[in-house]
XYZ file of C-alpha atoms in Angstrom:
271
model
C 0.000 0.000 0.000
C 1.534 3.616 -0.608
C 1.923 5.987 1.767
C -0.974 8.248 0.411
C -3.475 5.216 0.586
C -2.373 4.443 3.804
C -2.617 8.204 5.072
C -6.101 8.255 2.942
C -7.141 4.821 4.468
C -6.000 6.105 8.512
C -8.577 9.508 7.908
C -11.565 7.204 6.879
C -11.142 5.121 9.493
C -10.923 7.744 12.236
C -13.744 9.771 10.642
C -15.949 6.601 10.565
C -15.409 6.349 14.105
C -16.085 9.698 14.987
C -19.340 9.800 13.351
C -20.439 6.673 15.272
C -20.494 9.684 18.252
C -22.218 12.139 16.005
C -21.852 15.376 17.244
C -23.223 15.878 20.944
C -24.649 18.695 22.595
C -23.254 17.581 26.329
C -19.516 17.318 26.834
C -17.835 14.104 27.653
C -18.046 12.565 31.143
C -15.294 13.442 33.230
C -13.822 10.088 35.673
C -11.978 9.330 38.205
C -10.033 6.211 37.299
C -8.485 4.535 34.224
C -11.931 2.494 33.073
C -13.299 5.114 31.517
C -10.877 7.007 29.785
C -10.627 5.356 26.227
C -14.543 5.767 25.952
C -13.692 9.475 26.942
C -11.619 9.886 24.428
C -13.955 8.896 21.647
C -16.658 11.102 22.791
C -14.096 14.082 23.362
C -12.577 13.312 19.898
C -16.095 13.988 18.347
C -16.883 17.124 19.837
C -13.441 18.165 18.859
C -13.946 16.986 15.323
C -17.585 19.259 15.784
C -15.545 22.514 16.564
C -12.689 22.326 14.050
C -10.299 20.670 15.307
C -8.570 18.831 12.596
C -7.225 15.245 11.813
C -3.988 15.207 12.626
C -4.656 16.223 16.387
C -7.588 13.941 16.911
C -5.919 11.065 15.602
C -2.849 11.974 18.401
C -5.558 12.389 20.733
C -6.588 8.607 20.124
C -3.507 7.736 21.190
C -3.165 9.251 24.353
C -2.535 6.894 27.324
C -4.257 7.994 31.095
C -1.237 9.349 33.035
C -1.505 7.742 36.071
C 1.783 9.287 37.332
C 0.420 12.933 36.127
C -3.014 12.006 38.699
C -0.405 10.932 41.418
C 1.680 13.956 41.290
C -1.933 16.371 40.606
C -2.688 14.824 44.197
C 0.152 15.674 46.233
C 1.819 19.265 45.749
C 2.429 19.226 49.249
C 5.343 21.838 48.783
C 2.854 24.246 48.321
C 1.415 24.330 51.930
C 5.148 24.670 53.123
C 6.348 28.242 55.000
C 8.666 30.299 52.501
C 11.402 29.057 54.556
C 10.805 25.714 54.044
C 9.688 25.949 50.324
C 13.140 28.015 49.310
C 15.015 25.413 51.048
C 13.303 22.664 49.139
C 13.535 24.444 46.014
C 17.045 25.360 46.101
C 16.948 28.673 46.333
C 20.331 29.548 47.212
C 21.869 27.858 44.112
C 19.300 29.447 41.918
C 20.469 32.860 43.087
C 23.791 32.238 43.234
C 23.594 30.511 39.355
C 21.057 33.219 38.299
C 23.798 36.032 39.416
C 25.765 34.711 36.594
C 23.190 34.404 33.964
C 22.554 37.740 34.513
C 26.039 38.884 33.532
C 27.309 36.187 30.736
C 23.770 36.811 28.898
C 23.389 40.498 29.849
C 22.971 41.238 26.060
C 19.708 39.070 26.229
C 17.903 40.412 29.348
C 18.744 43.669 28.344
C 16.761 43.503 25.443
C 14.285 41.945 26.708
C 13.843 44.500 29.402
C 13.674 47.045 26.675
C 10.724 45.657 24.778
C 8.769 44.881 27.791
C 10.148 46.386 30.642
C 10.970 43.039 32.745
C 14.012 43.134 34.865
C 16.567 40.041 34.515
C 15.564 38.799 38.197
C 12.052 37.465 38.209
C 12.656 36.220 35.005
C 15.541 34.232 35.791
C 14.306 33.295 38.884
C 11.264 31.649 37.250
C 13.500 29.935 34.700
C 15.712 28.269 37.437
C 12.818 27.535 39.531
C 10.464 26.311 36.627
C 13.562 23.798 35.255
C 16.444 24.491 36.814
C 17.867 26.271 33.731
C 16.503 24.261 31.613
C 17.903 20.810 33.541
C 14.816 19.623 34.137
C 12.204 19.670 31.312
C 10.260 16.877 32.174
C 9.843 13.292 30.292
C 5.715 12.828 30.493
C 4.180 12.823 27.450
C 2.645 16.303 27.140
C -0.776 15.381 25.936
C -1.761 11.944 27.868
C -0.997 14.266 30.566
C -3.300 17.254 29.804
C -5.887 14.544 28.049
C -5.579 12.669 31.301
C -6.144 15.807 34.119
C -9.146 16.964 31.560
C -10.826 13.687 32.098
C -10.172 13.786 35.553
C -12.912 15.390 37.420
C -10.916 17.352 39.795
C -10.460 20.560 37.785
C -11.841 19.133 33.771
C -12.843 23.079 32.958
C -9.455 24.374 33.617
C -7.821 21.557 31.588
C -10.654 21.030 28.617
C -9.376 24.583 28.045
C -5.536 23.678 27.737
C -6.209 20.235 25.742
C -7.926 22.163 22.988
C -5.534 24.663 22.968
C -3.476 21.391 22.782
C -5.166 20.300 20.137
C -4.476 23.311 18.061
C -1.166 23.532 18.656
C -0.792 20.219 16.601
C -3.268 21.377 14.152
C -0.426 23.951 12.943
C 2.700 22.176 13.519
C 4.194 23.928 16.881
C 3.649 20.418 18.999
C 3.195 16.812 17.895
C 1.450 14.189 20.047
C 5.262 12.785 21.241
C 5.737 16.140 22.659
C 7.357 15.445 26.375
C 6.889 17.917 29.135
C 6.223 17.963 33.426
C 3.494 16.022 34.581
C 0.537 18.894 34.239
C 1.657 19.278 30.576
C 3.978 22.333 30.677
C 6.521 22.436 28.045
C 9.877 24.249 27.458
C 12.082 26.007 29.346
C 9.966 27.961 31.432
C 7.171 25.552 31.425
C 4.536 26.994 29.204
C 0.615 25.447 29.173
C -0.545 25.276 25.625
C -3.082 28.232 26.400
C -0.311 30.494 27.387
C 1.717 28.600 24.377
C -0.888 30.137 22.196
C -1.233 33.310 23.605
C 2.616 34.712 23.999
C 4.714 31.931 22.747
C 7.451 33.232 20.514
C 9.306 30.187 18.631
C 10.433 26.918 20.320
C 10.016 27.200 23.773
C 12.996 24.454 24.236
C 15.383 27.538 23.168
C 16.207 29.546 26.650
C 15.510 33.233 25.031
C 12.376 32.500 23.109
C 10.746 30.944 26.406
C 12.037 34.180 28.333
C 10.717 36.824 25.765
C 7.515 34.527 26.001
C 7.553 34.873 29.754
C 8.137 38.495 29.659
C 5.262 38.857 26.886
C 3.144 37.127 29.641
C 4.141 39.333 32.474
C 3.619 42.633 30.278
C 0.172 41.116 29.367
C -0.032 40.807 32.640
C -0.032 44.666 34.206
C 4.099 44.794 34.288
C 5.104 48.067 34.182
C 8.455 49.100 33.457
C 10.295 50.385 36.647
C 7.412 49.307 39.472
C 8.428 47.593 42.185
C 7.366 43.973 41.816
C 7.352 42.678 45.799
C 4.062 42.043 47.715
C 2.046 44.738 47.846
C 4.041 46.642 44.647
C 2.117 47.153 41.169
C 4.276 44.284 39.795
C 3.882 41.464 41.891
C -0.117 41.171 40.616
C 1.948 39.689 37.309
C 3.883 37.252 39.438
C 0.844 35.995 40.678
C -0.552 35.327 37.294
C 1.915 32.796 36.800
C 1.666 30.812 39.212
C -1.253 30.594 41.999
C 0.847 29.365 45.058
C 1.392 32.228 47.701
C 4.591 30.569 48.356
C 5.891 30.336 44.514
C 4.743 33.857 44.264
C 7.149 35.442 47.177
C 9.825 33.095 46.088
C 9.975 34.100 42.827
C 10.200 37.961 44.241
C 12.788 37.622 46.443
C 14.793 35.326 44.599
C 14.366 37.926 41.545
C 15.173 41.014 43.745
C 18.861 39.334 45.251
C 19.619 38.717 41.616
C 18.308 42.260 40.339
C 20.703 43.397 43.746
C 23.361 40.692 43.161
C 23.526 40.256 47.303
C 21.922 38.582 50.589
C 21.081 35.440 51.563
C 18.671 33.587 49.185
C 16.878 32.217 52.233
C 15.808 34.031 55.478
């Protein structure tokens, strides 16, 4: 069989299915364990079909495994109840600080122009890159869409991530991810850890490559309320920005004072 008869043959066969679904006006059952996922997928996969999504991301979808690791690790982000203390200790603060001092000088060509176009200092940035992957260390291996297929299934929070897998979805549509994609377990991807809604939103290039996730991040902030030369510690006009990256109280203050001893280049990166 050629190749086009085969790709021909593969769309038929996927559309066939799909319009065993038809087209339904109620979205597809969330769960809470692996049973029902694959019949999940089929019903998602037609209302997807329904709203444009195209063949190429569907038939990835259909693929997708249920991340059981992703639902472990969704269920126990106990680092988030911990005192600032406690969580800068955990997260290695001190070596982020102490690496992110450097950064800031060997690439100071970089964050300065960044800063220009959208008025982000080098230290919140950096700090969210080291704390995100450690520099880009520590990517993640999950597959990023059994993960976000699996946590919209899930009925914990489906709304939040129904939103992200179509954005998903899209993002295979054109080309910028594939279904092997491999990211942390909640489906961020690149060096900063991007969801595929923010992906969409402010990504600039491959996210793998360290200055096209931080002019992304910086694009976020901006979008974000940043304004050039504000303060950005609790209770300044910037930190609102901070906490639209992340929703932890914790990761929020972390990320300010680990950005402010770089911006200073001195203290202790722990209290």
């Amino acid at each position: 069989m050629t190749k086009g008869r085969t790709i021909a043959t593969a769309f038929l066969g996927t559309m066939a299915l799909l319009g065993g679904f038809g087209l339904r006006a109620e979205a597809a059952q969330c769960g809470s364990s692996p049973a029902g996922f694959e019949g999940w997928k089929r019903e998602f996969s037609a209302e997807a079909h329904g709203k444009g999504i195209g063949q190429t991301a569907i038939a990835a979808l259909m693929q997708a495994n249920y991340a059981s690791a992703t639902i472990n690790a969704d269920r126990s982000q106990r680092s988030f109840s911990l005192t600032l203390d406690q969580f800068l200790a955990k997260r290695g603060a001190t070596t982020i600080v102490a690496k992110g001092r450097q950064l800031k000088q060997s690439q100071a060509a970089l964050f300065s122009s960044i800063q220009q176009r959208y008025g982000v200092p080098p230290g919140p940035l950096i700090a969210i890159w080291g704390m995100e992957t450690g520099f880009g260390s520590q990517r993640g291996n999950q597959n990023m869409l059994s993960s976000i297929a699996t946590l919209a299934y899930d009925c914990r929070r489906p709304e939040f991530f129904t939103d992200q897998l179509y954005a998903a979805l899209k993002l295979i549509d054109r080309g910028v991810l594939t279904g092997a994609t491999r990211g942390s377990m909640h489906g961020e991807v690149g060096q900063t850890q991007f969801m595929p809604k923010n992906i969409l939103a402010y990504g600039t290039g491959n996210l793998e490559n360290a200055a096209n996730a931080l002019n992304s991040t910086a694009a976020f902030l901006k979008a974000h309320g940043w304004r050039a030369g504000a303060g950005y510690q609790p209770g300044e006009p910037n930190f609102a920005a901070i906490e639209a990256w992340n929703a932890a109280g914790v990761y929020q203050k972390a990320i300010a004072l680990m950005g402010r001893q770089i911006d200073e280049g001195g203290g202790q990166a722990a209290r």
